[in-house]
PDB file of C-alpha atoms in Angstrom:
ATOM      1  CA  MET B   1     -19.596  19.306   4.925  1.00 51.00           C
ATOM      2  CA  ILE B   2     -16.242  17.544   4.969  1.00 49.00           C
ATOM      3  CA  PHE B   3     -17.200  15.468   1.999  1.00 44.00           C
ATOM      4  CA  LEU B   4     -18.378  18.535   0.004  1.00 48.00           C
ATOM      5  CA  ARG B   5     -15.008  20.282   0.809  1.00 52.00           C
ATOM      6  CA  CYS B   6     -13.150  17.420  -0.385  1.00 49.00           C
ATOM      7  CA  VAL B   7     -15.065  17.358  -3.601  1.00 43.00           C
ATOM      8  CA  LEU B   8     -14.353  20.977  -4.121  1.00 50.00           C
ATOM      9  CA  LEU B   9     -10.696  20.420  -3.571  1.00 50.00           C
ATOM     10  CA  VAL B  10     -10.550  17.616  -6.116  1.00 46.00           C
ATOM     11  CA  SER B  11     -12.392  19.677  -8.630  1.00 43.00           C
ATOM     12  CA  THR B  12      -9.546  22.311  -8.517  1.00 49.00           C
ATOM     13  CA  THR B  13      -7.255  19.706 -10.083  1.00 49.00           C
ATOM     14  CA  ILE B  14      -9.389  19.496 -13.222  1.00 38.00           C
ATOM     15  CA  PRO B  15      -7.545  22.391 -15.042  1.00 41.00           C
ATOM     16  CA  PHE B  16      -4.234  20.853 -14.424  1.00 45.00           C
ATOM     17  CA  ALA B  17      -5.473  17.621 -16.066  1.00 43.00           C
ATOM     18  CA  SER B  18      -6.527  19.401 -19.205  1.00 43.00           C
ATOM     19  CA  SER B  19      -3.428  21.580 -19.567  1.00 46.00           C
ATOM     20  CA  LEU B  20       0.024  21.519 -18.273  1.00 50.00           C
ATOM     21  CA  ASP B  21       1.069  25.055 -18.952  1.00 61.00           C
ATOM     22  CA  LEU B  22       2.519  27.254 -16.249  1.00 63.00           C
ATOM     23  CA  GLY B  23      -0.543  29.331 -15.930  1.00 65.00           C
ATOM     24  CA  SER B  24      -2.691  26.267 -15.178  1.00 73.00           C
ATOM     25  CA  LEU B  25      -0.142  24.867 -12.763  1.00 77.00           C
ATOM     26  CA  SER B  26      -0.027  28.235 -10.889  1.00 81.00           C
ATOM     27  CA  SER B  27      -3.782  28.387 -10.578  1.00 85.00           C
ATOM     28  CA  VAL B  28      -3.924  24.798  -9.338  1.00 85.00           C
ATOM     29  CA  MET B  29      -1.246  25.492  -6.765  1.00 86.00           C
ATOM     30  CA  GLN B  30      -2.991  28.743  -5.661  1.00 88.00           C
ATOM     31  CA  ALA B  31      -6.402  26.853  -5.373  1.00 90.00           C
ATOM     32  CA  TYR B  32      -4.617  24.139  -3.357  1.00 91.00           C
ATOM     33  CA  SER B  33      -2.929  26.607  -1.023  1.00 91.00           C
ATOM     34  CA  ASN B  34      -6.152  28.343  -0.469  1.00 91.00           C
ATOM     35  CA  SER B  35      -7.768  24.955   0.414  1.00 91.00           C
ATOM     36  CA  LEU B  36      -4.981  24.125   2.682  1.00 92.00           C
ATOM     37  CA  ALA B  37      -5.390  27.380   4.530  1.00 91.00           C
ATOM     38  CA  LEU B  38      -9.180  27.231   4.837  1.00 92.00           C
ATOM     39  CA  HIS B  39      -9.632  23.406   5.284  1.00 93.00           C
ATOM     40  CA  PRO B  40      -6.214  22.076   6.353  1.00 94.00           C
ATOM     41  CA  LEU B  41      -7.331  18.705   7.783  1.00 94.00           C
ATOM     42  CA  GLU B  42      -9.691  17.806   4.890  1.00 93.00           C
ATOM     43  CA  THR B  43      -7.186  18.919   2.325  1.00 93.00           C
ATOM     44  CA  LYS B  44      -4.451  16.759   3.837  1.00 94.00           C
ATOM     45  CA  VAL B  45      -6.663  13.753   4.107  1.00 94.00           C
ATOM     46  CA  VAL B  46      -7.746  13.924   0.439  1.00 93.00           C
ATOM     47  CA  THR B  47      -4.078  14.478  -0.595  1.00 93.00           C
ATOM     48  CA  ALA B  48      -2.995  11.427   1.333  1.00 93.00           C
ATOM     49  CA  ALA B  49      -5.863   9.289  -0.118  1.00 92.00           C
ATOM     50  CA  VAL B  50      -5.278  10.299  -3.758  1.00 91.00           C
ATOM     51  CA  LEU B  51      -1.455   9.618  -3.516  1.00 90.00           C
ATOM     52  CA  ALA B  52      -1.943   6.349  -1.640  1.00 88.00           C
ATOM     53  CA  VAL B  53      -4.061   5.061  -4.592  1.00 88.00           C
ATOM     54  CA  GLY B  54      -1.323   6.295  -6.971  1.00 86.00           C
ATOM     55  CA  GLY B  55       1.522   4.561  -5.013  1.00 83.00           C
ATOM     56  CA  ASP B  56      -0.320   1.238  -4.658  1.00 83.00           C
ATOM     57  CA  ALA B  57      -1.338   1.269  -8.300  1.00 86.00           C
ATOM     58  CA  LEU B  58       2.224   1.775  -9.401  1.00 84.00           C
ATOM     59  CA  ALA B  59       3.349  -1.173  -7.149  1.00 80.00           C
ATOM     60  CA  GLN B  60       0.481  -3.393  -8.569  1.00 82.00           C
ATOM     61  CA  LEU B  61       1.504  -2.546 -12.123  1.00 83.00           C
ATOM     62  CA  ARG B  62       4.741  -4.391 -11.513  1.00 78.00           C
ATOM     63  CA  GLU B  63       2.909  -7.625 -10.513  1.00 76.00           C
ATOM     64  CA  CYS B  64       1.456  -9.995 -13.034  1.00 75.00           C
ATOM     65  CA  GLU B  65      -1.964 -10.199 -11.226  1.00 81.00           C
ATOM     66  CA  PRO B  66      -5.360  -8.450 -11.469  1.00 87.00           C
ATOM     67  CA  TYR B  67      -5.831  -5.190  -9.721  1.00 88.00           C
ATOM     68  CA  ASP B  68      -6.608  -5.911  -6.062  1.00 88.00           C
ATOM     69  CA  THR B  69      -9.200  -3.411  -4.900  1.00 90.00           C
ATOM     70  CA  ARG B  70      -9.123  -4.518  -1.316  1.00 89.00           C
ATOM     71  CA  ARG B  71      -5.467  -4.025  -1.119  1.00 86.00           C
ATOM     72  CA  ALA B  72      -5.857  -0.475  -2.531  1.00 88.00           C
ATOM     73  CA  ALA B  73      -8.715   0.261  -0.137  1.00 90.00           C
ATOM     74  CA  SER B  74      -6.484  -0.860   2.763  1.00 89.00           C
ATOM     75  CA  PHE B  75      -3.671   1.644   1.703  1.00 85.00           C
ATOM     76  CA  VAL B  76      -6.145   4.474   1.264  1.00 90.00           C
ATOM     77  CA  LEU B  77      -7.669   3.822   4.737  1.00 92.00           C
ATOM     78  CA  PHE B  78      -4.308   3.761   6.435  1.00 91.00           C
ATOM     79  CA  ASP B  79      -2.954   6.840   4.625  1.00 91.00           C
ATOM     80  CA  THR B  80      -6.154   8.884   5.317  1.00 93.00           C
ATOM     81  CA  CYS B  81      -5.932   7.977   9.047  1.00 93.00           C
ATOM     82  CA  TYR B  82      -2.187   8.162   9.436  1.00 94.00           C
ATOM     83  CA  ARG B  83      -0.505  10.476   7.035  1.00 91.00           C
ATOM     84  CA  GLY B  84      -3.555  12.776   6.586  1.00 92.00           C
ATOM     85  CA  ALA B  85      -5.104  13.031   9.899  1.00 94.00           C
ATOM     86  CA  PHE B  86      -2.592  11.745  12.518  1.00 95.00           C
ATOM     87  CA  GLN B  87       0.375  13.600  11.210  1.00 96.00           C
ATOM     88  CA  HIS B  88      -1.698  16.778  10.864  1.00 95.00           C
ATOM     89  CA  ALA B  89      -1.828  16.663  14.671  1.00 95.00           C
ATOM     90  CA  THR B  90       1.465  15.124  15.467  1.00 96.00           C
ATOM     91  CA  PHE B  91       3.911  17.360  13.530  1.00 97.00           C
ATOM     92  CA  PRO B  92       3.086  20.517  15.540  1.00 96.00           C
ATOM     93  CA  LEU B  93       3.345  18.541  18.623  1.00 96.00           C
ATOM     94  CA  ILE B  94       6.825  17.287  17.666  1.00 97.00           C
ATOM     95  CA  ALA B  95       7.961  20.725  16.653  1.00 96.00           C
ATOM     96  CA  GLU B  96       6.885  22.195  19.885  1.00 96.00           C
ATOM     97  CA  THR B  97       8.430  19.408  22.055  1.00 96.00           C
ATOM     98  CA  PHE B  98      11.769  18.898  20.334  1.00 97.00           C
ATOM     99  CA  LYS B  99      13.489  22.323  19.872  1.00 96.00           C
ATOM    100  CA  GLY B 100      17.024  20.971  19.611  1.00 96.00           C
ATOM    101  CA  TYR B 101      18.261  22.463  22.954  1.00 97.00           C
ATOM    102  CA  ALA B 102      19.606  19.267  24.309  1.00 95.00           C
ATOM    103  CA  LEU B 103      21.546  18.320  21.249  1.00 96.00           C
ATOM    104  CA  HIS B 104      22.794  21.799  20.862  1.00 97.00           C
ATOM    105  CA  ASN B 105      24.205  21.768  24.479  1.00 96.00           C
ATOM    106  CA  LEU B 106      26.134  18.601  23.667  1.00 96.00           C
ATOM    107  CA  LEU B 107      27.364  19.968  20.243  1.00 96.00           C
ATOM    108  CA  PRO B 108      27.356  23.725  20.412  1.00 95.00           C
ATOM    109  CA  SER B 109      29.194  24.002  17.134  1.00 96.00           C
ATOM    110  CA  ILE B 110      25.932  22.751  15.339  1.00 96.00           C
ATOM    111  CA  PRO B 111      23.331  25.645  14.800  1.00 97.00           C
ATOM    112  CA  LEU B 112      20.281  25.325  16.913  1.00 97.00           C
ATOM    113  CA  GLU B 113      18.009  25.213  13.845  1.00 96.00           C
ATOM    114  CA  VAL B 114      19.905  22.032  12.546  1.00 97.00           C
ATOM    115  CA  CYS B 115      19.833  20.514  15.982  1.00 97.00           C
ATOM    116  CA  ALA B 116      16.092  21.039  16.134  1.00 97.00           C
ATOM    117  CA  ALA B 117      15.540  19.424  12.775  1.00 97.00           C
ATOM    118  CA  ILE B 118      17.721  16.370  13.780  1.00 97.00           C
ATOM    119  CA  SER B 119      15.877  16.015  17.015  1.00 97.00           C
ATOM    120  CA  ARG B 120      12.471  16.079  15.428  1.00 97.00           C
ATOM    121  CA  THR B 121      13.492  13.605  12.692  1.00 98.00           C
ATOM    122  CA  ALA B 122      14.885  11.361  15.385  1.00 97.00           C
ATOM    123  CA  ALA B 123      11.806  11.520  17.474  1.00 97.00           C
ATOM    124  CA  ASN B 124       9.486  10.714  14.571  1.00 97.00           C
ATOM    125  CA  GLN B 125      11.523   7.910  12.879  1.00 96.00           C
ATOM    126  CA  LEU B 126      12.805   6.188  16.214  1.00 96.00           C
ATOM    127  CA  VAL B 127       9.785   6.623  18.386  1.00 96.00           C
ATOM    128  CA  VAL B 128       6.541   7.464  16.392  1.00 96.00           C
ATOM    129  CA  VAL B 129       7.293   5.143  13.389  1.00 96.00           C
ATOM    130  CA  PRO B 130       7.918   1.861  15.200  1.00 96.00           C
ATOM    131  CA  VAL B 131       5.513   2.484  18.071  1.00 95.00           C
ATOM    132  CA  VAL B 132       2.523   3.912  16.032  1.00 95.00           C
ATOM    133  CA  TYR B 133       3.162   3.682  12.218  1.00 93.00           C
ATOM    134  CA  TYR B 134       3.823   0.143  11.781  1.00 93.00           C
ATOM    135  CA  PRO B 135       1.443  -1.386  14.285  1.00 94.00           C
ATOM    136  CA  LEU B 136      -1.390   0.698  12.788  1.00 94.00           C
ATOM    137  CA  PHE B 137      -0.219  -0.178   9.282  1.00 90.00           C
ATOM    138  CA  PHE B 138      -0.265  -3.945   9.795  1.00 92.00           C
ATOM    139  CA  ALA B 139      -3.441  -3.883  11.814  1.00 93.00           C
ATOM    140  CA  MET B 140      -5.445  -1.738   9.411  1.00 91.00           C
ATOM    141  CA  THR B 141      -4.217  -3.329   6.141  1.00 88.00           C
ATOM    142  CA  GLY B 142      -4.419  -6.807   7.462  1.00 90.00           C
ATOM    143  CA  ALA B 143      -8.152  -6.260   8.750  1.00 91.00           C
ATOM    144  CA  VAL B 144      -9.251  -4.754   5.529  1.00 89.00           C
ATOM    145  CA  GLN B 145      -7.693  -7.551   3.457  1.00 85.00           C
ATOM    146  CA  GLY B 146      -9.232 -10.292   5.711  1.00 89.00           C
ATOM    147  CA  LEU B 147      -6.468 -11.346   8.104  1.00 90.00           C
ATOM    148  CA  ASP B 148      -7.352 -12.168  11.630  1.00 91.00           C
ATOM    149  CA  PHE B 149      -5.324 -10.886  14.677  1.00 92.00           C
ATOM    150  CA  ASP B 150      -2.803 -13.877  14.788  1.00 93.00           C
ATOM    151  CA  ALA B 151      -2.208 -13.739  11.008  1.00 93.00           C
ATOM    152  CA  SER B 152      -1.612  -9.960  11.164  1.00 91.00           C
ATOM    153  CA  VAL B 153       0.873 -10.396  13.942  1.00 93.00           C
ATOM    154  CA  LEU B 154       2.697 -13.147  12.107  1.00 94.00           C
ATOM    155  CA  ARG B 155       2.735 -10.899   8.998  1.00 91.00           C
ATOM    156  CA  ALA B 156       4.269  -8.023  11.091  1.00 92.00           C
ATOM    157  CA  ARG B 157       7.002 -10.166  12.475  1.00 93.00           C
ATOM    158  CA  GLU B 158       7.983 -11.243   8.958  1.00 92.00           C
ATOM    159  CA  LYS B 159       7.902  -7.908   7.383  1.00 90.00           C
ATOM    160  CA  PHE B 160       8.847  -5.358  10.116  1.00 93.00           C
ATOM    161  CA  LEU B 161      12.601  -5.529  10.112  1.00 93.00           C
ATOM    162  CA  PRO B 162      13.050  -5.318   6.343  1.00 90.00           C
ATOM    163  CA  LEU B 163      10.593  -2.450   6.027  1.00 89.00           C
ATOM    164  CA  MET B 164      12.259  -0.581   9.049  1.00 93.00           C
ATOM    165  CA  LYS B 165      15.653  -0.801   7.365  1.00 92.00           C
ATOM    166  CA  ARG B 166      14.281   0.749   4.145  1.00 90.00           C
ATOM    167  CA  ASN B 167      12.166   3.258   6.172  1.00 92.00           C
ATOM    168  CA  LEU B 168      15.276   4.759   7.899  1.00 94.00           C
ATOM    169  CA  ILE B 169      17.282   4.877   4.687  1.00 93.00           C
ATOM    170  CA  TYR B 170      14.505   6.617   2.702  1.00 93.00           C
ATOM    171  CA  TRP B 171      12.794   8.806   5.403  1.00 95.00           C
ATOM    172  CA  ILE B 172      15.639  10.189   7.483  1.00 96.00           C
ATOM    173  CA  PRO B 173      16.906  12.550   4.789  1.00 96.00           C
ATOM    174  CA  VAL B 174      13.380  13.304   3.497  1.00 96.00           C
ATOM    175  CA  GLN B 175      12.113  14.134   6.960  1.00 97.00           C
ATOM    176  CA  TYR B 176      15.169  16.177   7.846  1.00 97.00           C
ATOM    177  CA  VAL B 177      14.359  18.371   4.902  1.00 97.00           C
ATOM    178  CA  GLN B 178      10.870  18.550   6.142  1.00 97.00           C
ATOM    179  CA  PHE B 179      11.658  19.785   9.609  1.00 97.00           C
ATOM    180  CA  ALA B 180      14.429  22.065   8.340  1.00 97.00           C
ATOM    181  CA  TYR B 181      13.107  23.819   5.291  1.00 96.00           C
ATOM    182  CA  VAL B 182       9.373  23.129   4.878  1.00 96.00           C
ATOM    183  CA  ALA B 183       6.790  25.560   6.347  1.00 94.00           C
ATOM    184  CA  ALA B 184       4.568  24.057   9.026  1.00 93.00           C
ATOM    185  CA  GLU B 185       1.294  24.127   6.971  1.00 92.00           C
ATOM    186  CA  TRP B 186       3.025  22.367   3.991  1.00 95.00           C
ATOM    187  CA  GLN B 187       4.757  19.655   5.840  1.00 96.00           C
ATOM    188  CA  VAL B 188       1.919  17.029   5.583  1.00 95.00           C
ATOM    189  CA  PRO B 189       1.535  17.721   1.772  1.00 94.00           C
ATOM    190  CA  TYR B 190       5.214  17.414   1.366  1.00 95.00           C
ATOM    191  CA  ILE B 191       5.300  14.078   3.207  1.00 94.00           C
ATOM    192  CA  CYS B 192       2.328  12.860   1.166  1.00 91.00           C
ATOM    193  CA  VAL B 193       4.181  13.631  -2.069  1.00 91.00           C
ATOM    194  CA  ALA B 194       7.309  11.918  -0.700  1.00 92.00           C
ATOM    195  CA  GLY B 195       5.099   9.069   0.425  1.00 87.00           C
ATOM    196  CA  LEU B 196       4.063   8.441  -3.046  1.00 85.00           C
ATOM    197  CA  LEU B 197       7.398   6.658  -3.845  1.00 84.00           C
ATOM    198  CA  TRP B 198       7.482   5.119  -0.336  1.00 84.00           C
ATOM    199  CA  ASN B 199       4.049   3.656  -0.903  1.00 75.00           C
ATOM    200  CA  VAL B 200       5.331   1.907  -4.007  1.00 77.00           C
ATOM    201  CA  ILE B 201       8.036   0.269  -1.928  1.00 77.00           C
ATOM    202  CA  LEU B 202       5.682  -0.491   1.097  1.00 72.00           C
ATOM    203  CA  SER B 203       3.025  -1.887  -1.145  1.00 67.00           C
ATOM    204  CA  ALA B 204       5.570  -4.031  -3.094  1.00 70.00           C
ATOM    205  CA  ILE B 205       7.089  -5.483   0.071  1.00 73.00           C
ATOM    206  CA  ALA B 206       3.959  -5.841   2.295  1.00 59.00           C
ATOM    207  CA  GLY B 207       1.030  -4.944   0.080  1.00 52.00           C
ATOM    208  CA  ARG B 208      -0.838  -8.210  -0.350  1.00 58.00           C
ATOM    209  CA  ALA B 209      -1.823  -9.573   3.034  1.00 55.00           C
ATOM    210  CA  GLU B 210      -1.987 -13.357   2.776  1.00 55.00           C
ATOM    211  CA  CYS B 211      -2.840 -15.755   5.494  1.00 49.00           C
ATOM    212  CA  PRO B 212       0.347 -17.587   6.363  1.00 48.00           C
ATOM    213  CA  VAL B 213       0.166 -21.200   5.410  1.00 44.00           C
ATOM    214  CA  PRO B 214       1.654 -23.611   8.164  1.00 43.00           C
ATOM    215  CA  VAL B 215       4.343 -25.741   6.815  1.00 39.00           C
ATOM    216  CA  VAL B 216       3.492 -29.372   7.490  1.00 37.00           C
ATOM    217  CA  GLN B 217       6.580 -31.620   7.307  1.00 39.00           C
ATOM    218  CA  GLU B 218       5.808 -34.749   5.372  1.00 38.00           C
ATOM    219  CA  GLU B 219       6.423 -37.980   7.249  1.00 37.00           C
ATOM    220  CA  ARG B 220       8.918 -40.306   5.639  1.00 38.00           C
ATOM    221  CA  SER B 221       7.418 -43.737   5.358  1.00 39.00           C
ATOM    222  CA  LEU B 222       8.918 -46.979   4.017  1.00 38.00           C
ATOM    223  CA  PRO B 223       7.783 -47.766   0.554  1.00 43.00           C
ATOM    224  CA  ALA B 224       4.824 -49.971   0.510  1.00 42.00           C
ATOM    225  CA  ALA B 225       5.314 -53.623  -0.375  1.00 43.00           C
ATOM    226  CA  VAL B 226       4.496 -54.368  -4.040  1.00 43.00           C
ATOM    227  CA  PRO B 227       2.333 -57.267  -4.355  1.00 47.00           C
ATOM    228  CA  ALA B 228       4.044 -60.158  -6.222  1.00 50.00           C
ATOM    229  CA  SER B 229       2.884 -61.311  -9.551  1.00 51.00           C
ATOM    230  CA  PRO B 230       1.952 -64.984 -10.334  1.00 52.00           C
ATOM    231  CA  ALA B 231       5.052 -65.311 -12.472  1.00 54.00           C
ATOM    232  CA  ALA B 232       7.237 -64.147  -9.597  1.00 54.00           C
ATOM    233  CA  ASP B 233       5.523 -66.548  -7.198  1.00 55.00           C
ATOM    234  CA  MET B 234       6.239 -69.506  -9.562  1.00 54.00           C
ATOM    235  CA  ARG B 235       9.965 -68.422 -10.013  1.00 56.00           C
ATOM    236  CA  GLN B 236      10.265 -68.370  -6.184  1.00 60.00           C
ATOM    237  CA  TRP B 237       8.635 -71.782  -5.773  1.00 50.00           C
ATOM    238  CA  VAL B 238      10.956 -73.353  -8.465  1.00 48.00           C
ATOM    239  CA  MET B 239      14.104 -71.753  -6.616  1.00 56.00           C
ATOM    240  CA  ARG B 240      12.915 -73.153  -3.255  1.00 57.00           C
ATOM    241  CA  SER B 241      12.178 -76.647  -4.792  1.00 56.00           C
ATOM    242  CA  THR B 242      15.593 -76.698  -6.401  1.00 53.00           C
ATOM    243  CA  VAL B 243      17.433 -75.780  -3.125  1.00 46.00           C
ATOM    244  CA  GLN B 244      15.523 -78.302  -1.168  1.00 53.00           C
ATOM    245  CA  GLY B 245      16.296 -81.091  -3.735  1.00 52.00           C
ATOM    246  CA  ALA B 246      20.051 -80.221  -3.599  1.00 46.00           C
ATOM    247  CA  VAL B 247      19.965 -80.346   0.141  1.00 44.00           C
ATOM    248  CA  ARG B 248      18.383 -83.914   0.211  1.00 48.00           C
ATOM    249  CA  ARG B 249      20.868 -85.285  -2.264  1.00 47.00           C
ATOM    250  CA  ARG B 250      23.606 -84.237   0.096  1.00 48.00           C
TER     251      ARG B 250
END
C-alpha cells in the first residue's frame, strides 16, 4: 500500500513536467497538499528520496567521473530514513518540548515566538544533528558504498568538522525560518527543498566513500654499489702498481 501511494504521488507531478503554466503549477501543489494531508509519512519519504537523487546528481555533474549509482543509492537511503521518516516524528517532538520559556525568561524583551524558534533551532542543530544526523549519515552511506566499520569511523573523523561548520552556517537561518514561519505539516517538505542545495554541498565534500589508504613511509636506504666494469678494474690496477713502484724507488 505504501508503494502504491508513493507511485500515485509521483504521478501527480506529470502535468508539471509537461507544462509550466500557473494552472498546472497550482494543480500540482494542490495534489501534493492533498497527498501530504492524507499520507504525510509516505509523501515526505518520497519527497526526500527524489530531492536526494537530484542533489547528488548535481554534485556528481561537477566531477569528471562516471555516475556513481552506489553513491546515489546511499544518499537516497539516508534521506528517506532521516529527512523523510525521522524528521517527520522529530519535529513535532522538538516543537512540543522547546517552547522558548527559558530563553524568554532570560531575555524578556524578545517575543516568546522568536524565543521558541531560536530554542527549537538550537536543539536540532546542536543536539540532534551531531548526535543522530552525522553518525547515521556516515554509517549508512559508508555501508552502502562498501566501507567497513573502521573505515567509516576514519571517514567520519576526517569529514565531521568541515561539514559541521558548513552545516551551522547554512542550516541555522534555514531552520529558524522553518520553526518561525512554516506550518507544521509543511516543515519536512520545506527542509527537503532546502536540503537539495545542502545535498550538493554534502555530496561534494563527503559523497564518495573511499577506503583510506595507509601511508607507508619509504625507507631511506643507501644506494646500492654499482659493479665495476673491466676497464675500471684495469685503471685501478695500473694506479696501484704505479704507487707501489714509486714507494719501492724511495
